[in-house]
Amino acid sequence: MDVTLNVRRFDPESESPESRFQEYNLEVEDYFTVLDALIKVREEVDGSLALRCSCRASICGSCSMRVNGHAKLVCKTKVRDVANAQNQVTVEPMGNLPVVKDLVSDMKPFWDRVRAVKPYLQPEGEEPEAEYLAPNETMLHLAGVMSCIMCGACVSDCTAIEVDQRFLGPAALAKAYRFVGDPRDDADRSRLQMYSQPGGIWDCTRCMECVQVCPKGVAPMDRIMGLRDMAIEAGFSNNNGARHTEAFTDSIKHSGRLDELKLPLRTFGVFNVQAMMGLSLVGLRAFLRGKTPPIIHKAIPGKDKVRRLFDKVEGKR
């Protein structure tokens, strides 16, 4: 098949280092992956094209790029599966990371985030004389998260990192979940306390992008939600994220619908002057656009059914 690759190019050493798109028209076999096509471009058309790859078997994670706007491992992405009706495919470097050249991203910020969660066992007491045998069921539970190959696809498409570089990100927090859930680690409380700080587990917006683009099914967002539950159970609930979650849940359980006026008050606290001033501006803009929630909060007719659902989930019935 004939295909057109629209590749974003960037050369920091050129006279005009602004990024630009360059088209490559080439003929590919039906079995070609996007990586196969890029290598063909580099070897037969334009030797200046920079890209990163290694195993070509979805193991090393080094060929993560954006294809048609979403992160993918290009070694496992077939051209025919992503080409549009005009047989065009757009390839760009990963998002949320600096670009070294063309399709090669600087992974340092990614690894800095991973290191920040202390991705190593922290046992207490003396070292065991023999091998530490972890329960099989516990390690099976962690098998999914341990499938992460650190490709950075989830970080590339994370909408929270896009607006806040402090956020640890889905890959690092999935790695954090792996150690909190490991029975050989004894630093759960200190870990959960650290992860509950600004930039941690409560900054995830639950956009599902990391779940959709993960090539190994790690589901980082689900791991972050698990860490949130663990943090609350451990008593780390005196923060905006935990208070927001509890206020949201209480509101739905009480009346079947969200009390939008009470939610921010319980989240930030009425005596948080800075937060209240910011929220008042938001409220003013909502009022001017006719989007102010009702002052008197009313329950929905089927609120009892909603409460029964909560009771069932909480194990009360």
Coordinates of C-alpha atoms in Angstrom, one line a residue:
M1 CA 0.0 0.0 0.0
D2 CA 1.1 3.6 -0.6
V3 CA 1.1 5.7 2.5
T4 CA 2.0 9.2 3.5
L5 CA 3.8 9.8 6.8
N6 CA 3.4 13.2 8.3
V7 CA 6.3 13.4 10.6
R8 CA 7.0 16.2 13.1
R9 CA 10.6 17.3 12.7
F10 CA 12.7 19.3 15.1
D11 CA 16.5 20.0 14.9
P12 CA 17.8 22.1 17.7
E13 CA 21.1 22.7 15.8
S14 CA 19.4 24.1 12.7
E15 CA 19.3 27.8 11.8
S16 CA 15.5 27.8 12.4
P17 CA 14.8 25.2 15.1
E18 CA 11.1 25.6 15.1
S19 CA 9.2 22.2 14.8
R20 CA 7.5 21.5 11.5
F21 CA 5.8 18.6 9.7
Q22 CA 7.5 16.8 6.8
E23 CA 5.7 14.4 4.5
Y24 CA 7.2 11.1 3.3
N25 CA 5.4 9.2 0.6
L26 CA 6.4 5.5 0.4
E27 CA 5.2 2.1 -0.4
V28 CA 4.9 -0.4 2.5
E29 CA 3.9 -4.0 2.9
D30 CA 0.6 -4.9 4.5
Y31 CA 2.4 -6.2 7.6
F32 CA 4.5 -3.0 8.1
T33 CA 4.3 -1.3 11.5
V34 CA 4.7 2.4 11.9
L35 CA 8.2 1.7 13.1
D36 CA 9.0 -0.3 10.0
A37 CA 7.8 2.6 7.9
L38 CA 9.9 5.1 9.9
I39 CA 13.0 2.9 9.6
K40 CA 12.4 2.7 5.8
V41 CA 12.3 6.5 5.6
R42 CA 15.5 6.8 7.6
E43 CA 17.4 4.1 5.5
E44 CA 16.0 4.8 2.1
V45 CA 14.6 8.4 2.0
D46 CA 16.0 10.7 4.7
G47 CA 19.0 9.6 6.8
S48 CA 18.6 12.7 9.0
L49 CA 15.4 11.5 10.6
A50 CA 16.0 10.8 14.3
L51 CA 14.0 8.1 16.2
R52 CA 14.6 5.7 19.1
C53 CA 13.9 2.0 19.0
S54 CA 15.5 -1.2 20.2
C55 CA 13.7 -4.6 20.7
R56 CA 11.0 -4.1 18.1
A57 CA 8.9 -6.6 20.2
S58 CA 6.9 -4.4 22.6
I59 CA 9.4 -5.2 25.4
C60 CA 11.8 -2.3 25.8
G61 CA 9.3 0.6 25.5
S62 CA 11.8 2.9 23.7
C63 CA 9.7 3.5 20.6
S64 CA 6.8 5.3 22.3
M65 CA 5.6 8.1 20.1
R66 CA 2.3 9.9 19.3
V67 CA 0.4 8.4 16.3
N68 CA -2.5 10.5 15.1
G69 CA -2.5 12.4 18.4
H70 CA -2.3 9.5 20.9
A71 CA 0.7 7.7 22.4
K72 CA 1.6 4.3 21.0
L73 CA 4.4 1.8 20.8
V74 CA 5.1 2.1 17.1
C75 CA 6.7 -1.3 17.0
K76 CA 3.3 -2.9 17.6
T77 CA 1.2 -0.4 15.7
K78 CA 0.4 -1.5 12.1
V79 CA 0.2 1.2 9.5
R80 CA -3.0 -0.2 8.0
D81 CA -4.7 0.0 11.4
V82 CA -4.0 3.7 11.9
A83 CA -4.0 5.1 8.3
N84 CA -7.0 7.3 7.5
A85 CA -9.1 7.2 4.3
Q86 CA -6.3 9.0 2.4
N87 CA -3.7 6.5 3.8
Q88 CA -2.1 9.3 5.9
V89 CA -0.5 8.7 9.3
T90 CA 0.7 11.5 11.6
V91 CA 3.7 10.7 13.8
E92 CA 5.0 13.0 16.6
P93 CA 7.3 12.7 19.6
M94 CA 5.8 12.1 23.0
G95 CA 3.9 14.9 24.7
N96 CA 4.8 16.4 28.1
L97 CA 8.5 15.7 27.6
P98 CA 11.2 17.9 26.0
V99 CA 12.2 16.9 22.4
V100 CA 15.9 16.1 21.8
K101 CA 15.5 15.8 18.0
D102 CA 12.6 14.8 15.7
L103 CA 10.9 11.8 17.3
V104 CA 13.4 11.4 20.2
S105 CA 12.2 12.7 23.6
D106 CA 14.2 13.5 26.7
M107 CA 13.2 10.9 29.3
K108 CA 14.9 12.6 32.2
P109 CA 11.7 14.3 33.6
F110 CA 10.0 10.9 33.3
W111 CA 12.7 9.1 35.4
D112 CA 12.8 12.0 37.9
R113 CA 9.1 11.3 38.6
V114 CA 9.7 7.6 39.0
R115 CA 12.6 8.1 41.4
A116 CA 10.5 10.6 43.5
V117 CA 8.1 7.8 44.6
K118 CA 11.1 5.8 46.0
P119 CA 10.7 2.7 43.8
Y120 CA 12.5 0.2 46.0
L121 CA 11.7 -2.0 48.9
Q122 CA 12.0 -0.4 52.4
P123 CA 11.9 -3.3 54.9
E124 CA 12.3 -2.8 58.7
G125 CA 14.4 -4.8 61.0
E126 CA 17.2 -7.2 60.3
E127 CA 17.7 -8.7 56.9
P128 CA 16.2 -12.3 56.7
E129 CA 18.7 -15.1 56.8
A130 CA 17.0 -16.9 54.0
E131 CA 15.0 -15.7 51.0
Y132 CA 11.9 -13.7 51.8
L133 CA 8.9 -15.6 50.3
A134 CA 6.0 -13.4 49.5
P135 CA 2.5 -14.9 49.4
N136 CA 1.6 -16.1 45.9
E137 CA -1.8 -14.4 45.9
T138 CA -0.3 -11.1 46.8
M139 CA 2.2 -11.2 44.1
L140 CA -0.4 -12.3 41.6
H141 CA -2.4 -9.2 42.5
L142 CA 0.7 -7.1 41.6
A143 CA 1.4 -8.9 38.4
G144 CA -0.6 -6.5 36.3
V145 CA 1.2 -3.4 37.6
M146 CA 4.5 -5.1 37.3
S147 CA 3.9 -5.5 33.6
C148 CA 4.8 -1.8 33.1
I149 CA 7.8 -1.4 30.7
M150 CA 8.4 2.3 31.5
C151 CA 7.6 3.4 28.0
G152 CA 6.2 6.7 29.0
A153 CA 3.0 6.5 26.9
C154 CA 0.8 7.3 29.9
V155 CA 2.9 10.4 30.8
S156 CA 2.9 11.5 27.1
D157 CA -0.9 11.8 27.1
C158 CA -1.5 12.8 30.8
T159 CA -3.8 15.8 30.8
A160 CA -2.8 16.6 34.5
I161 CA 0.9 16.9 33.7
E162 CA 0.0 19.0 30.7
V163 CA -1.2 21.8 33.0
D164 CA 0.9 21.0 36.2
Q165 CA 4.4 19.7 35.9
R166 CA 4.5 19.0 39.7
F167 CA 2.2 16.0 39.2
L168 CA 4.1 12.7 39.7
G169 CA 2.2 11.2 36.8
P170 CA 0.5 7.9 36.1
A171 CA 3.7 5.8 35.5
A172 CA 5.3 6.8 38.8
L173 CA 2.2 6.4 40.8
A174 CA 1.5 3.0 39.3
K175 CA 5.0 2.1 40.4
A176 CA 4.2 3.5 43.8
Y177 CA 1.2 1.2 44.0
R178 CA 3.4 -1.8 43.3
F179 CA 5.5 -1.1 46.4
V180 CA 2.7 -0.2 48.7
G181 CA 1.1 -3.5 47.9
D182 CA 4.3 -5.5 48.3
P183 CA 4.2 -7.5 51.6
R184 CA 8.0 -7.2 51.9
D185 CA 7.8 -3.4 52.2
D186 CA 7.2 -1.7 55.6
A187 CA 7.0 1.9 54.6
D188 CA 3.4 2.0 53.6
R189 CA 2.4 4.9 55.9
S190 CA 5.3 7.1 55.0
R191 CA 4.7 6.4 51.3
L192 CA 1.0 7.1 51.5
Q193 CA 1.6 10.3 53.4
M194 CA 4.1 11.4 50.7
Y195 CA 1.8 10.5 47.9
S196 CA -1.1 12.5 49.5
Q197 CA 0.8 15.7 49.1
P198 CA 0.2 18.3 46.3
G199 CA 1.4 16.8 43.0
G200 CA 0.5 13.3 44.2
I201 CA -2.5 10.9 44.0
W202 CA -5.2 13.6 44.4
D203 CA -4.1 15.6 41.3
C204 CA -5.2 12.9 38.8
T205 CA -8.2 14.1 36.9
R206 CA -9.4 10.6 36.0
C207 CA -9.5 11.4 32.3
M208 CA -8.7 7.7 31.4
E209 CA -6.1 8.7 28.8
C210 CA -3.4 6.6 30.6
V211 CA -5.7 3.6 30.7
Q212 CA -6.4 3.9 27.0
V213 CA -2.9 4.3 25.7
C214 CA -1.0 1.9 28.0
P215 CA 0.3 -0.9 25.7
K216 CA 0.5 -3.4 28.6
G217 CA -2.8 -3.0 30.3
V218 CA -1.4 -1.6 33.5
A219 CA -4.3 0.8 33.9
P220 CA -2.4 3.4 35.9
M221 CA -5.5 5.4 36.8
D222 CA -7.0 2.4 38.6
R223 CA -3.8 2.1 40.6
I224 CA -4.0 5.8 41.6
M225 CA -7.6 5.3 42.7
G226 CA -6.4 2.3 44.8
L227 CA -3.8 4.5 46.4
R228 CA -6.4 7.0 47.3
D229 CA -8.5 4.4 49.1
M230 CA -5.4 3.2 50.9
A231 CA -4.5 6.7 52.0
I232 CA -7.9 7.5 53.4
E233 CA -8.0 4.1 55.2
A234 CA -4.6 5.0 56.7
G235 CA -6.0 8.2 58.0
F236 CA -4.5 10.7 55.5
S237 CA -7.8 12.5 54.9
N238 CA -6.9 16.0 55.9
N239 CA -6.3 17.3 52.4
N240 CA -8.4 18.8 49.7
G241 CA -8.5 15.7 47.6
A242 CA -9.8 13.4 50.4
R243 CA -12.2 16.0 51.7
H244 CA -13.5 16.5 48.1
T245 CA -14.1 12.8 47.7
E246 CA -15.9 12.3 51.0
A247 CA -18.0 15.4 50.5
F248 CA -19.0 14.2 47.0
T249 CA -19.9 10.8 48.3
D250 CA -21.9 12.1 51.2
S251 CA -23.8 14.5 49.0
I252 CA -24.8 11.8 46.4
K253 CA -25.7 9.3 49.2
H254 CA -27.8 11.8 51.0
S255 CA -29.9 13.2 48.2
G256 CA -29.0 11.3 45.1
R257 CA -27.4 14.4 43.5
L258 CA -24.4 16.6 44.0
D259 CA -24.8 19.7 46.1
E260 CA -22.5 22.0 44.1
L261 CA -22.6 24.8 46.6
K262 CA -21.6 22.8 49.6
L263 CA -18.9 20.7 47.8
P264 CA -16.2 23.4 47.6
L265 CA -17.0 24.6 51.1
R266 CA -16.3 21.2 52.5
T267 CA -13.4 20.6 50.2
F268 CA -11.4 23.8 51.1
G269 CA -13.0 24.8 54.3
V270 CA -14.9 28.1 54.9
F271 CA -11.9 29.6 56.7
N272 CA -9.6 29.1 53.7
V273 CA -9.6 32.8 52.6
Q274 CA -7.5 32.3 49.5
A275 CA -9.6 29.5 48.2
M276 CA -12.9 31.2 49.0
M277 CA -11.8 34.3 47.1
G278 CA -10.9 32.2 44.1
L279 CA -14.2 30.4 44.3
S280 CA -16.1 33.6 44.6
L281 CA -14.7 34.7 41.2
V282 CA -15.7 31.4 39.7
G283 CA -19.2 31.8 41.2
L284 CA -19.5 35.3 39.8
R285 CA -18.6 34.1 36.3
A286 CA -21.1 31.2 36.6
F287 CA -23.8 33.7 37.8
L288 CA -23.2 36.0 34.8
R289 CA -23.6 33.1 32.5
G290 CA -26.7 31.8 34.2
K291 CA -25.1 28.6 35.4
T292 CA -25.3 29.1 39.2
P293 CA -26.5 25.9 40.9
P294 CA -29.7 26.2 43.0
I295 CA -29.3 27.7 46.5
I296 CA -31.8 25.3 48.0
H297 CA -30.5 21.8 47.4
K298 CA -33.3 19.2 46.8
A299 CA -33.2 15.5 46.7
I300 CA -34.2 13.5 43.7
P301 CA -37.3 11.3 43.8
G302 CA -35.3 8.1 43.7
K303 CA -32.9 8.9 46.5
D304 CA -33.7 5.8 48.5
K305 CA -32.6 3.6 45.6
V306 CA -29.3 5.5 45.5
R307 CA -28.8 5.0 49.2
R308 CA -29.5 1.3 48.9
L309 CA -26.7 1.1 46.2
F310 CA -24.3 2.8 48.6
D311 CA -25.3 0.4 51.4
K312 CA -24.8 -2.6 49.2
V313 CA -21.3 -1.4 48.1
E314 CA -20.4 -0.6 51.7
G315 CA -21.4 -4.1 52.8
K316 CA -24.3 -3.0 55.0
R317 CA -26.8 -5.2 53.2

